[in-house]
PDB file of C-alpha atoms in Angstrom:
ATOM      1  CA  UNK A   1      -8.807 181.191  54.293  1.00 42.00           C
ATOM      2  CA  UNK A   2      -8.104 181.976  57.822  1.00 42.00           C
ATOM      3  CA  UNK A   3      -8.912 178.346  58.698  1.00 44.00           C
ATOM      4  CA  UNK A   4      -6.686 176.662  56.208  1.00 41.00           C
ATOM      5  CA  UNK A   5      -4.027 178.872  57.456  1.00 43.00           C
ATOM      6  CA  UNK A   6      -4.434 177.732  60.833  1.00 41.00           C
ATOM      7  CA  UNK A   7      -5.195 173.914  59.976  1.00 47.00           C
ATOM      8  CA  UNK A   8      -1.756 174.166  58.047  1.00 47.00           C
ATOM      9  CA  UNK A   9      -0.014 175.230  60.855  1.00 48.00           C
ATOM     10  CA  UNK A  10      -1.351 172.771  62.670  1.00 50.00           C
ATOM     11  CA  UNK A  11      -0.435 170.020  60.519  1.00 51.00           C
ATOM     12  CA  UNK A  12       2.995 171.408  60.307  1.00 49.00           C
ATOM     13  CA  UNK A  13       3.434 172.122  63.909  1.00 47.00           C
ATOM     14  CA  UNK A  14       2.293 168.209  64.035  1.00 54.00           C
ATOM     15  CA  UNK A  15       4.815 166.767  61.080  1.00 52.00           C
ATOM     16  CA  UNK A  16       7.114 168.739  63.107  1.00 51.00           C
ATOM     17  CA  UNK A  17       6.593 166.970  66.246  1.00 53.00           C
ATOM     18  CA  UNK A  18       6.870 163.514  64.127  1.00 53.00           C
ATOM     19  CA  UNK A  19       9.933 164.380  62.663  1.00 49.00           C
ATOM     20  CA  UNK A  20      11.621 165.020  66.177  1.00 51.00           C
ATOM     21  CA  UNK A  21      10.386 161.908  67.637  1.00 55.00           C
ATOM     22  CA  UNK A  22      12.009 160.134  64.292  1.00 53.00           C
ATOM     23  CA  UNK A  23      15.422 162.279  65.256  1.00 48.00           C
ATOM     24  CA  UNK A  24      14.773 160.998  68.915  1.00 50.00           C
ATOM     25  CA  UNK A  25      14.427 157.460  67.746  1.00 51.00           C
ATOM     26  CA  UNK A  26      17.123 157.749  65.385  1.00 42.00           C
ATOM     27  CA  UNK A  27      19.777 159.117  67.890  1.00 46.00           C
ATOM     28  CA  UNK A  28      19.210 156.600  70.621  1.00 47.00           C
ATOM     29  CA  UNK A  29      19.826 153.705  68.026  1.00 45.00           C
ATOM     30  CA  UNK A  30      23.031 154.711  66.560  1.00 38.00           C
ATOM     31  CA  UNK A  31      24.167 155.464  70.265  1.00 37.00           C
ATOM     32  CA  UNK A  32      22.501 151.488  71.318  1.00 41.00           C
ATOM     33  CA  UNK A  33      24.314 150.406  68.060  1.00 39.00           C
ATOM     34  CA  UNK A  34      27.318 152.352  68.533  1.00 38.00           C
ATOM     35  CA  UNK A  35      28.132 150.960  72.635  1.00 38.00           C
ATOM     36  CA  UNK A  36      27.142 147.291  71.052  1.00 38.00           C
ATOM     37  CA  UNK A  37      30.768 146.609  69.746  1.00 38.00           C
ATOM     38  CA  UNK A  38      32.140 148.894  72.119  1.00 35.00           C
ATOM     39  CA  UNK A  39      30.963 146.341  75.226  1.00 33.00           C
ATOM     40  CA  UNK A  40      31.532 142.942  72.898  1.00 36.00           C
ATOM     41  CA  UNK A  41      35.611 144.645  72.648  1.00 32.00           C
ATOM     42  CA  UNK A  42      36.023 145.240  76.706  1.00 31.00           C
ATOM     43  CA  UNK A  43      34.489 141.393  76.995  1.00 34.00           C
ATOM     44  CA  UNK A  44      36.818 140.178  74.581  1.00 33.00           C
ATOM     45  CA  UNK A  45      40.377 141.493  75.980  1.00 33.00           C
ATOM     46  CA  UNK A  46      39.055 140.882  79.541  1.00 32.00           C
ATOM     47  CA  UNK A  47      39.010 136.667  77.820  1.00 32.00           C
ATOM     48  CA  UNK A  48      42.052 136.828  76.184  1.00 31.00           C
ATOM     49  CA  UNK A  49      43.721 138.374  79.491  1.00 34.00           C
ATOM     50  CA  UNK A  50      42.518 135.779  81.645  1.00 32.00           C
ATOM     51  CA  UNK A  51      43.486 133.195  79.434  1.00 35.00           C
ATOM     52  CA  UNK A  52      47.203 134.176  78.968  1.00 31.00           C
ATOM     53  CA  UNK A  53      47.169 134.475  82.614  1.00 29.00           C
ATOM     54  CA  UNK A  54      46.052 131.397  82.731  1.00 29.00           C
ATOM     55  CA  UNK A  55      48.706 129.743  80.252  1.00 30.00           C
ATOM     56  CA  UNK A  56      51.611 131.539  81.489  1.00 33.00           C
ATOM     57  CA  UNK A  57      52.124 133.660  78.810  1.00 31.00           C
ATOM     58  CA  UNK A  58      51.160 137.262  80.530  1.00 34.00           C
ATOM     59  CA  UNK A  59      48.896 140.069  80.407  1.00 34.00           C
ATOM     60  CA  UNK A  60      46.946 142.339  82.616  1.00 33.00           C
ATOM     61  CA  UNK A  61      46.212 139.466  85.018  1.00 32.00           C
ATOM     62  CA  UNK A  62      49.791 138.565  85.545  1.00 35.00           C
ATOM     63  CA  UNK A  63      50.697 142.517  85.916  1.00 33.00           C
ATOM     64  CA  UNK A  64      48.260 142.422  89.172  1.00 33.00           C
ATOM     65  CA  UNK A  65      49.467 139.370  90.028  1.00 34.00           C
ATOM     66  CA  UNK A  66      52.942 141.166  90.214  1.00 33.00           C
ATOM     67  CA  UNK A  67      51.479 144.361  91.680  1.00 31.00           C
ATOM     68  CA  UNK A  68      49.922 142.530  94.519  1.00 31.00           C
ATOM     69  CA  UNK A  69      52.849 139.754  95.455  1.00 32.00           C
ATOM     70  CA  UNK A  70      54.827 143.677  95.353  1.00 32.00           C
ATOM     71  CA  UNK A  71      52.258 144.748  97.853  1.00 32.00           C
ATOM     72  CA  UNK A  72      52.305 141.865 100.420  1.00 32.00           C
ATOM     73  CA  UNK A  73      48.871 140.793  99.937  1.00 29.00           C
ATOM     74  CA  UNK A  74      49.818 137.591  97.930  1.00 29.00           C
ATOM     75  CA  UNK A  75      50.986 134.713 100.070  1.00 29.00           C
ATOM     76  CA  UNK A  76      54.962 134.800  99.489  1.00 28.00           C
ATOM     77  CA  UNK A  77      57.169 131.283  98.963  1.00 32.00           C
ATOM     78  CA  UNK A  78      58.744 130.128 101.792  1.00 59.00           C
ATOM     79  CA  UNK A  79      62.262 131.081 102.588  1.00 81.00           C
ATOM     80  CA  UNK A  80      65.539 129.157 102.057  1.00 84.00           C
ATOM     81  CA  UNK A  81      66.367 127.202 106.207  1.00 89.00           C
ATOM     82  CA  UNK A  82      69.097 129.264 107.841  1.00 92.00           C
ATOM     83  CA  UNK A  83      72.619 127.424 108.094  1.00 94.00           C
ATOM     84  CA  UNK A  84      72.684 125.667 111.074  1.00 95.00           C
ATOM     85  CA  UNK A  85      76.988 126.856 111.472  1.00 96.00           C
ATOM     86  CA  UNK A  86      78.247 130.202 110.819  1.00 95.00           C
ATOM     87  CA  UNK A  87      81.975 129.793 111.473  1.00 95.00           C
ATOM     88  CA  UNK A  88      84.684 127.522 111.174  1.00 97.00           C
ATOM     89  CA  UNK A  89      87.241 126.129 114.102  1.00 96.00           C
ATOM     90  CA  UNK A  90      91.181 127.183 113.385  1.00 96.00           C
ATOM     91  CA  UNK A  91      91.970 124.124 111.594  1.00 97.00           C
ATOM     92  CA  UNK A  92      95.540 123.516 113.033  1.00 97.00           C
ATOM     93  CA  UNK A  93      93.750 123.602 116.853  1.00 96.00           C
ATOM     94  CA  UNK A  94      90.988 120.896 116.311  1.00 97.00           C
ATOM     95  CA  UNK A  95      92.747 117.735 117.403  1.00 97.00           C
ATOM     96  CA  UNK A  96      94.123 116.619 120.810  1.00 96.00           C
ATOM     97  CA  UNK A  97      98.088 116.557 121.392  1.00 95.00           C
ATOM     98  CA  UNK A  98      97.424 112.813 121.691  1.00 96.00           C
ATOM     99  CA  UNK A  99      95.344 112.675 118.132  1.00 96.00           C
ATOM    100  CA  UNK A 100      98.222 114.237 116.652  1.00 96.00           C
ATOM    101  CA  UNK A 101     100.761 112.075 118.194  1.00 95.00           C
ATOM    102  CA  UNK A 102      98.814 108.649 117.527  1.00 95.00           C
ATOM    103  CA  UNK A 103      99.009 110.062 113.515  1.00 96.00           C
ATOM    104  CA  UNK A 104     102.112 112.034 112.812  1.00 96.00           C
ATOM    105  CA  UNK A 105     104.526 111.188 116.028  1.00 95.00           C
ATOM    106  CA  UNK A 106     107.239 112.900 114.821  1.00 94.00           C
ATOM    107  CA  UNK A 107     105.201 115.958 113.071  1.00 94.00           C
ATOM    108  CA  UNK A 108     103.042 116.715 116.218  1.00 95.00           C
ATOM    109  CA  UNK A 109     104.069 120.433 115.679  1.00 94.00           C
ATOM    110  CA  UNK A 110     104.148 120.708 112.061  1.00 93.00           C
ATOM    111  CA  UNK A 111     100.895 121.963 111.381  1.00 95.00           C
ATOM    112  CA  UNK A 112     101.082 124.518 108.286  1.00 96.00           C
ATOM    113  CA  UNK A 113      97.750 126.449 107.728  1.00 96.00           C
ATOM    114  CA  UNK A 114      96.678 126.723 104.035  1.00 95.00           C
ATOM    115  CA  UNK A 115      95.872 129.360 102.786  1.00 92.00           C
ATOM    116  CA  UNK A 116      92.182 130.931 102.629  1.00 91.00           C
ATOM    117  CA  UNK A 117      90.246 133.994 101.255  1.00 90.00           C
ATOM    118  CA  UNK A 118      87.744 133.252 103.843  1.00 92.00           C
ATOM    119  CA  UNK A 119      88.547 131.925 106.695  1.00 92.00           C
ATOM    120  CA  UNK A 120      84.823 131.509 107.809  1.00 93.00           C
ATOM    121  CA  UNK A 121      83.791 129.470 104.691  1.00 95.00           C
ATOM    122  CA  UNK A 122      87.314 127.126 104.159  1.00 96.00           C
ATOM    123  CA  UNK A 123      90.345 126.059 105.770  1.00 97.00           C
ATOM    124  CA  UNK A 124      92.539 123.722 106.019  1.00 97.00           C
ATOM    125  CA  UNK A 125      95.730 122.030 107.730  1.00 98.00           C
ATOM    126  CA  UNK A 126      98.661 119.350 107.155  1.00 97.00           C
ATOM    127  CA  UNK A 127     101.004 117.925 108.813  1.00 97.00           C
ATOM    128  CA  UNK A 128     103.882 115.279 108.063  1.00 96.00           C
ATOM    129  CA  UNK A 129     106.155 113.436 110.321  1.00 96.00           C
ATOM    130  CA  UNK A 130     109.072 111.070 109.626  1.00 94.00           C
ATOM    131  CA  UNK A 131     110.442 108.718 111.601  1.00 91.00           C
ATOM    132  CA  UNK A 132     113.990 107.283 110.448  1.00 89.00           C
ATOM    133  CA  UNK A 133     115.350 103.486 111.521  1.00 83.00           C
ATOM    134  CA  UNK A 134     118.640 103.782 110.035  1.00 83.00           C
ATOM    135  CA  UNK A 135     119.022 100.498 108.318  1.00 80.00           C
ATOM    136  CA  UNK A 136     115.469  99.194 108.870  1.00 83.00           C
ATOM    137  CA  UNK A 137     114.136 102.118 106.980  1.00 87.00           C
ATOM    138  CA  UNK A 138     111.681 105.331 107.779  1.00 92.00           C
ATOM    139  CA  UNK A 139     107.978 105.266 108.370  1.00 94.00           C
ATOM    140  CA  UNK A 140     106.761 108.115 106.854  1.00 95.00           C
ATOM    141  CA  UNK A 141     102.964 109.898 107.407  1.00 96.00           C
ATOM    142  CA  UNK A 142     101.251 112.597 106.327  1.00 97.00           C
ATOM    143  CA  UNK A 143      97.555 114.485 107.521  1.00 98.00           C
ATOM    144  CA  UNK A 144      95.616 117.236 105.812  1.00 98.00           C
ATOM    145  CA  UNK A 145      92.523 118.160 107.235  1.00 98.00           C
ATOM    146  CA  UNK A 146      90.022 120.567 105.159  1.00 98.00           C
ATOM    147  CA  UNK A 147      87.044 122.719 106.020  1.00 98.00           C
ATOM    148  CA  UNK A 148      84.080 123.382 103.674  1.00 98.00           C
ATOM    149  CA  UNK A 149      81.292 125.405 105.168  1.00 97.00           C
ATOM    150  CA  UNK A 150      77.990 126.437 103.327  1.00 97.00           C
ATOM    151  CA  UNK A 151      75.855 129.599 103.365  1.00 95.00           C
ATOM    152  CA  UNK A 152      71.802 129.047 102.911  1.00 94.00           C
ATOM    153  CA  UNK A 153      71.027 130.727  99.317  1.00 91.00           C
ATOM    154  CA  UNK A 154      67.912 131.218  97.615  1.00 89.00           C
ATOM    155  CA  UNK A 155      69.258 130.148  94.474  1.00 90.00           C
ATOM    156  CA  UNK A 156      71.506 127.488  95.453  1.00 91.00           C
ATOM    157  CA  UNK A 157      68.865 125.942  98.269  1.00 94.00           C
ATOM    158  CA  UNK A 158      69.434 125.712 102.442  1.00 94.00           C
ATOM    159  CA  UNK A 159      73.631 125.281 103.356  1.00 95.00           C
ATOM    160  CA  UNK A 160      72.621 121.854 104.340  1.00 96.00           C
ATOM    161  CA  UNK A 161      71.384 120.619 101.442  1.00 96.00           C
ATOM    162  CA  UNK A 162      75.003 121.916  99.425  1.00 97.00           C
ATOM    163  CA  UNK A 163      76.750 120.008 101.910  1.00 97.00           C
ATOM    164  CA  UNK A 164      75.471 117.238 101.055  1.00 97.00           C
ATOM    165  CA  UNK A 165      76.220 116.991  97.345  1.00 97.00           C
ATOM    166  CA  UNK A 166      79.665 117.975  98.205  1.00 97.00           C
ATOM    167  CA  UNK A 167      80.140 115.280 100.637  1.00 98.00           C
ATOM    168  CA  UNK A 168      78.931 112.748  98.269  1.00 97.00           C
ATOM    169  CA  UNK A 169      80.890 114.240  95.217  1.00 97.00           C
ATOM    170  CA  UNK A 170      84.248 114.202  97.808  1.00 97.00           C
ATOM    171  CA  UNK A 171      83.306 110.369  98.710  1.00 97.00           C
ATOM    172  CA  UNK A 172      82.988 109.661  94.907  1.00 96.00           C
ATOM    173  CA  UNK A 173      86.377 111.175  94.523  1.00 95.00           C
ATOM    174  CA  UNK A 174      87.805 109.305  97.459  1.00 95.00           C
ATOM    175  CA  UNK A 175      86.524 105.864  95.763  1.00 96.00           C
ATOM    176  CA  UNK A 176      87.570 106.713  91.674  1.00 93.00           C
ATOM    177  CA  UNK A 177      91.079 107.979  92.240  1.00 93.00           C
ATOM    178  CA  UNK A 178      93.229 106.955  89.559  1.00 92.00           C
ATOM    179  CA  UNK A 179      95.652 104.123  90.223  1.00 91.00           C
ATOM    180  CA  UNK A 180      94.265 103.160  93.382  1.00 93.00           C
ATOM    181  CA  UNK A 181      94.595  98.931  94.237  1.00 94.00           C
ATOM    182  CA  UNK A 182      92.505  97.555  96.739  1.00 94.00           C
ATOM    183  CA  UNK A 183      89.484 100.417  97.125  1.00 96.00           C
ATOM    184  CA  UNK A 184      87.638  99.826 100.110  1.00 96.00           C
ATOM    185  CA  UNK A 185      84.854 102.579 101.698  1.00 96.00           C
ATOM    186  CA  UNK A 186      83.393 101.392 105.482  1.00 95.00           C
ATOM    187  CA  UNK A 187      80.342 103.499 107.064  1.00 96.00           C
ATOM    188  CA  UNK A 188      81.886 105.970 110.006  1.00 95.00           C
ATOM    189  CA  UNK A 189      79.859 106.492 112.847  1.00 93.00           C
ATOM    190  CA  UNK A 190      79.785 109.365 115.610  1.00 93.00           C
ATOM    191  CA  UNK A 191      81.435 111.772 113.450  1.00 94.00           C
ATOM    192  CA  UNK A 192      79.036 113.782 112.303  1.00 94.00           C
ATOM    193  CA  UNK A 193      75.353 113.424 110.608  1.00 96.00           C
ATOM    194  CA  UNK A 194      77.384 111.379 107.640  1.00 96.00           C
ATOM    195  CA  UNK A 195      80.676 110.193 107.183  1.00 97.00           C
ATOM    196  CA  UNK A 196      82.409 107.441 104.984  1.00 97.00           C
ATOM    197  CA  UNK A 197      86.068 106.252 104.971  1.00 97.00           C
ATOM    198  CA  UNK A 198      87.664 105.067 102.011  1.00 97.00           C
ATOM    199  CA  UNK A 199      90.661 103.588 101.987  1.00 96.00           C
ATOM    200  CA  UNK A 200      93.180 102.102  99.045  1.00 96.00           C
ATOM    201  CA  UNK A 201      97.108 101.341  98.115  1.00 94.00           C
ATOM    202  CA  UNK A 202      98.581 103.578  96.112  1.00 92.00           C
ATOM    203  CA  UNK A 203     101.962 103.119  94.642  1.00 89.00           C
ATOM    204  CA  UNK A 204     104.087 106.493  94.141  1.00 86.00           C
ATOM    205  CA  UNK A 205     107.662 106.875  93.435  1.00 82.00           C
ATOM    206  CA  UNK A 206     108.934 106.950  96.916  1.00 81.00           C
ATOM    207  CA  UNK A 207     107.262 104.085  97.520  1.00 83.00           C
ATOM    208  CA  UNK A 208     103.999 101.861  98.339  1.00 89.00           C
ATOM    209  CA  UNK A 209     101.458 104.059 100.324  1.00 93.00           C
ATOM    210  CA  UNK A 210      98.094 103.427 102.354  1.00 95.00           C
ATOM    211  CA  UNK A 211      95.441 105.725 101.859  1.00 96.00           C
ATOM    212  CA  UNK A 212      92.913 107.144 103.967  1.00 96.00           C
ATOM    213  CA  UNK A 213      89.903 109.611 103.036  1.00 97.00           C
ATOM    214  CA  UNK A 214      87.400 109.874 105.655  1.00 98.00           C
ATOM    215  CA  UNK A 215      84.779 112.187 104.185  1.00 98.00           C
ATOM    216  CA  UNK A 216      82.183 113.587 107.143  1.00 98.00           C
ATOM    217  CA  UNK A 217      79.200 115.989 106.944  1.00 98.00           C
ATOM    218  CA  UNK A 218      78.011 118.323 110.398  1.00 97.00           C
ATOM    219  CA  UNK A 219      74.926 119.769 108.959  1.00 96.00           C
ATOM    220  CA  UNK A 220      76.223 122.384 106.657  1.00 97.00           C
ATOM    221  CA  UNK A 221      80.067 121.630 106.931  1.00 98.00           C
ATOM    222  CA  UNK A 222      81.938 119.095 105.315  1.00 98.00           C
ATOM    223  CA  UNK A 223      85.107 117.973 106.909  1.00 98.00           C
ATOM    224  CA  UNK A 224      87.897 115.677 104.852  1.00 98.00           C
ATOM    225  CA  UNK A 225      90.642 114.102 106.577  1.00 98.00           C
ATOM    226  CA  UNK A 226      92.963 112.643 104.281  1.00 97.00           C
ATOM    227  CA  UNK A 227      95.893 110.107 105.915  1.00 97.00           C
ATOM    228  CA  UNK A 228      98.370 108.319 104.508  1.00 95.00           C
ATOM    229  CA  UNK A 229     101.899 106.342 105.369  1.00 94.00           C
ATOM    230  CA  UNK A 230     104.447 103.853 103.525  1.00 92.00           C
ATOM    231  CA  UNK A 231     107.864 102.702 104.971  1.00 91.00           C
ATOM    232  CA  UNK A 232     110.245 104.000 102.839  1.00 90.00           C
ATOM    233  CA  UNK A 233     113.753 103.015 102.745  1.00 86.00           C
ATOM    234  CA  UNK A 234     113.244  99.529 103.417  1.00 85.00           C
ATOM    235  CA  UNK A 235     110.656  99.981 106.048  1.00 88.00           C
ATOM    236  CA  UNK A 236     107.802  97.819 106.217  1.00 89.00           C
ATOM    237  CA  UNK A 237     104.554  98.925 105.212  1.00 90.00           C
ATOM    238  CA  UNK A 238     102.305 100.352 107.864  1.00 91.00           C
ATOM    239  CA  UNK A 239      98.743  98.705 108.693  1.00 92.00           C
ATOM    240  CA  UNK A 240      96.085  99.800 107.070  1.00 93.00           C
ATOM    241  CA  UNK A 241      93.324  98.891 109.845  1.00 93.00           C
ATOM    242  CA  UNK A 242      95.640 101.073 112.229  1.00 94.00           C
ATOM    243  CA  UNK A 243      96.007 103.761 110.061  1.00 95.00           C
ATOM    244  CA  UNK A 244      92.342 103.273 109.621  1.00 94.00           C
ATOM    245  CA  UNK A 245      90.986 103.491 112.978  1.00 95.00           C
ATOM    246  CA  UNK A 246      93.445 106.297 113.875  1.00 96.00           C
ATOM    247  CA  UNK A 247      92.203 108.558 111.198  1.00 97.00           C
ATOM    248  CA  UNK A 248      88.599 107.926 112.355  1.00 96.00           C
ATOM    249  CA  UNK A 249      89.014 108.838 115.936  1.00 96.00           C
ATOM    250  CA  UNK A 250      90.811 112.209 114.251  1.00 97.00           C
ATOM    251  CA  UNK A 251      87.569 112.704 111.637  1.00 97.00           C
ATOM    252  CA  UNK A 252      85.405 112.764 114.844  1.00 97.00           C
ATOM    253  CA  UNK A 253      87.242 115.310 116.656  1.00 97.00           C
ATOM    254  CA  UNK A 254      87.699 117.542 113.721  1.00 97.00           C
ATOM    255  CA  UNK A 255      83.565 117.704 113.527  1.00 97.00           C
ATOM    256  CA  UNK A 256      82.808 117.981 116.946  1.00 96.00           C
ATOM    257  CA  UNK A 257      85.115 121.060 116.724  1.00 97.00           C
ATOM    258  CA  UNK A 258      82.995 122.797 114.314  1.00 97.00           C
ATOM    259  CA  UNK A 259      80.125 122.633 117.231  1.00 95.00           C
ATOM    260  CA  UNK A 260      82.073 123.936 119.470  1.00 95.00           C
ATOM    261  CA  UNK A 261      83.310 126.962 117.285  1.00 95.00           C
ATOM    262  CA  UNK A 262      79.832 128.082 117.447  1.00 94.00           C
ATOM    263  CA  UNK A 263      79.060 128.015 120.810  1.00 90.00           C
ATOM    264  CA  UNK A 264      77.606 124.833 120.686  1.00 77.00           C
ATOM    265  CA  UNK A 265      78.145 121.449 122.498  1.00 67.00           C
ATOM    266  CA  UNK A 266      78.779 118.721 120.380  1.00 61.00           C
ATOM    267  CA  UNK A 267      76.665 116.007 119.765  1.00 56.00           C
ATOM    268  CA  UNK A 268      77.480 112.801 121.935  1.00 52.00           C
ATOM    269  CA  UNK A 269      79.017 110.461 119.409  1.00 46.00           C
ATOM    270  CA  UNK A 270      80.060 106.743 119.799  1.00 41.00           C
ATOM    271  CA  UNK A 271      83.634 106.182 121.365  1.00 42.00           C
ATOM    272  CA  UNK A 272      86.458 105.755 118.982  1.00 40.00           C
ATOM    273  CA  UNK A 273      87.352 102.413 118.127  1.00 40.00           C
ATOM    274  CA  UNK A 274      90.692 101.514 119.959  1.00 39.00           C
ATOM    275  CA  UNK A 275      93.918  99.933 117.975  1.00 39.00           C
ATOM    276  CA  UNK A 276      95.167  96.363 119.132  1.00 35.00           C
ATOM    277  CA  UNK A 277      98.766  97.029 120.655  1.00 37.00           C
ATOM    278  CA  UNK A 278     100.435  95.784 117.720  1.00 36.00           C
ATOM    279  CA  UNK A 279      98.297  98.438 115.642  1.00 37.00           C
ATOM    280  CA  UNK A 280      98.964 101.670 117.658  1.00 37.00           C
ATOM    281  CA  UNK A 281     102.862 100.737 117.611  1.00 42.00           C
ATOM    282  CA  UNK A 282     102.420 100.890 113.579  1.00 40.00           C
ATOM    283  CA  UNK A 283     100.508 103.913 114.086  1.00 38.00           C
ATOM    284  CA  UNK A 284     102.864 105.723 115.921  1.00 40.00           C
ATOM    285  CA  UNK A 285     105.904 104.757 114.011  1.00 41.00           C
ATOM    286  CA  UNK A 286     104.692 106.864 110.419  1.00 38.00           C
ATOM    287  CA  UNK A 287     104.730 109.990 108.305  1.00 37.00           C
ATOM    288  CA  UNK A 288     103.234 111.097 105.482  1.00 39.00           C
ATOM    289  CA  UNK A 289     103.424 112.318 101.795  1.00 39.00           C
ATOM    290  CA  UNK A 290     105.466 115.127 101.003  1.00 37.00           C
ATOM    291  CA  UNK A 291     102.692 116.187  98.467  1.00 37.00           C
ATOM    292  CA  UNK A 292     101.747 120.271 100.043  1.00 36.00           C
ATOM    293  CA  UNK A 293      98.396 120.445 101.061  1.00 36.00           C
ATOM    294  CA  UNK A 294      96.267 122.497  98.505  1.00 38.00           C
ATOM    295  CA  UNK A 295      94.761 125.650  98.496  1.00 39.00           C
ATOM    296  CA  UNK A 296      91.100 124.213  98.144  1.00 39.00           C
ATOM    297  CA  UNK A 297      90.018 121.809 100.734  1.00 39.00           C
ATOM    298  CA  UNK A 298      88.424 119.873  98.024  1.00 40.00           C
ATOM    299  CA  UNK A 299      91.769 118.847  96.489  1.00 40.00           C
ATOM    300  CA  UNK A 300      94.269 115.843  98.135  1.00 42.00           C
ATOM    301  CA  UNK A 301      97.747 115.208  97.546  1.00 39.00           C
TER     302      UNK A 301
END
């Protein structure tokens, strides 16, 4: 009896050994089941991450992205190029007594300043001159000379770049204006790194006028000179090729003045064409259009 009592412990201390390892076994494959789904889930978002990233369309792989450009350690874009100018000249001081004379002879100091919010970024001046024959009639001329300068912005791109669309948007203008006979736009050189004339007829109520527009760009300034004249009264009509070459020699010195505003030197440029006899008497009998000069140097009588 004492034997069976014993072997039956036995056998139970045994069954109980079995049934632990059974637990044992048990336990470690819900736990092998249970991290199964658990790694298959991490793998899966880690996928879907990357590809969002990779379309555009977010996730935790553009969030580091963001982190790290915020840190530095991401190579950044390159910056907008500085504006080459920073200031403009005093508009009614950039051209030589002579300049002046050769346009408005009789308007040398009637330079009127327009008016400007920001004298660094626009300006302008005009000036008119007439010159009365009694019987024979009046030469009348008229000059406005206008400033546009452009900052470098990261939105709008470098100040040159602006300056460019605006100088071919104010050449555009120059050639489309309405009622205009005769349209004619010539290549300028030595004012500037671009510049166009355009020239035209124009018939107004006081009379028959010629029309100059002599559009030129200094990196990230544009400069427009417009000129005009009629004889009025009976006087005969001025010469366009004067009034041309005249308002040339004036676009020049109005850009080389922008250099010099800024401390610079101004580039060497190609001497001024100079008027036949007969031309520069024309040119120095005129005026111009009583039209006031505008507040934005964009904008022409």
């Amino acid at each position: 009896m004492q034997r069976v009592a014993v072997q039956s412990d036995d056998q139970r201390a045994r069954s109980g050994r079995k049934a632990q390892r059974r637990a044992g076994r048990l336990r470690r494959g819900l736990v092998c089941a249970a991290a199964v789904p658990a790694v298959a889930l991490f793998a899966t978002a880690c996928s879907s991450d990357s590809d969002a990233a990779a379309q555009g369309t977010g996730g935790s792989s553009d969030s580091a992205a963001g982190t790290a450009d915020a840190g530095g350690s991401s190579t950044a874009s390159p910056g907008v190029q500085a504006a080459k100018y920073a200031k403009l000249p005093k508009p009614c001081a950039v051209l030589s007594k002579e300049t002046l004379t050769s346009l408005v002879p009789k308007g040398v100091k009637s330079g009127k300043e327009g008016t400007s919010d920001d004298v660094a970024t626009r300006g302008s001046c005009s000036w008119s001159s007439l010159d009365s024959n009694g019987v024979k009639g009046s030469q009348f001329r008229w000059l406005n000379i206008s400033f546009l300068r452009f900052d470098s912005d990261a939105g709008r791109g470098s100040g040159e770049k602006q300056a460019e669309a605006y100088y071919a948007s104010q050449v555009q203008g120059a050639q489309s204006v309405a009622g205009a006979k005769n349209t004619k736009s010539v290549p300028v050189t030595g004012a500037g790194d671009q510049a166009t004339a355009v020239r035209y007829d124009l018939k107004k109520k006081e009379g028959a006028f010629k029309q100059q527009t002599v559009v030129a760009r200094a990196a990230n300034v544009v400069v427009t000179l417009d000129y005009n004249g009629a004889g009025l009264a009976g006087g005969k009509a001025p010469d366009a090729d004067a009034l041309t070459k005249v308002a040339e020699k004036a676009a020049a010195e109005a850009v080389a003045s922008v250099a010099t505003a800024n401390g610079a030197a101004p580039a060497p440029s190609s001497p001024a064409p100079t008027p036949s006899k007969s031309a520069s008497e024309s040119a120095s009998k005129s005026a111009s259009p009583s039209a006031s000069p505008s507040k934005s140097p964009a904008k022409k009588s």
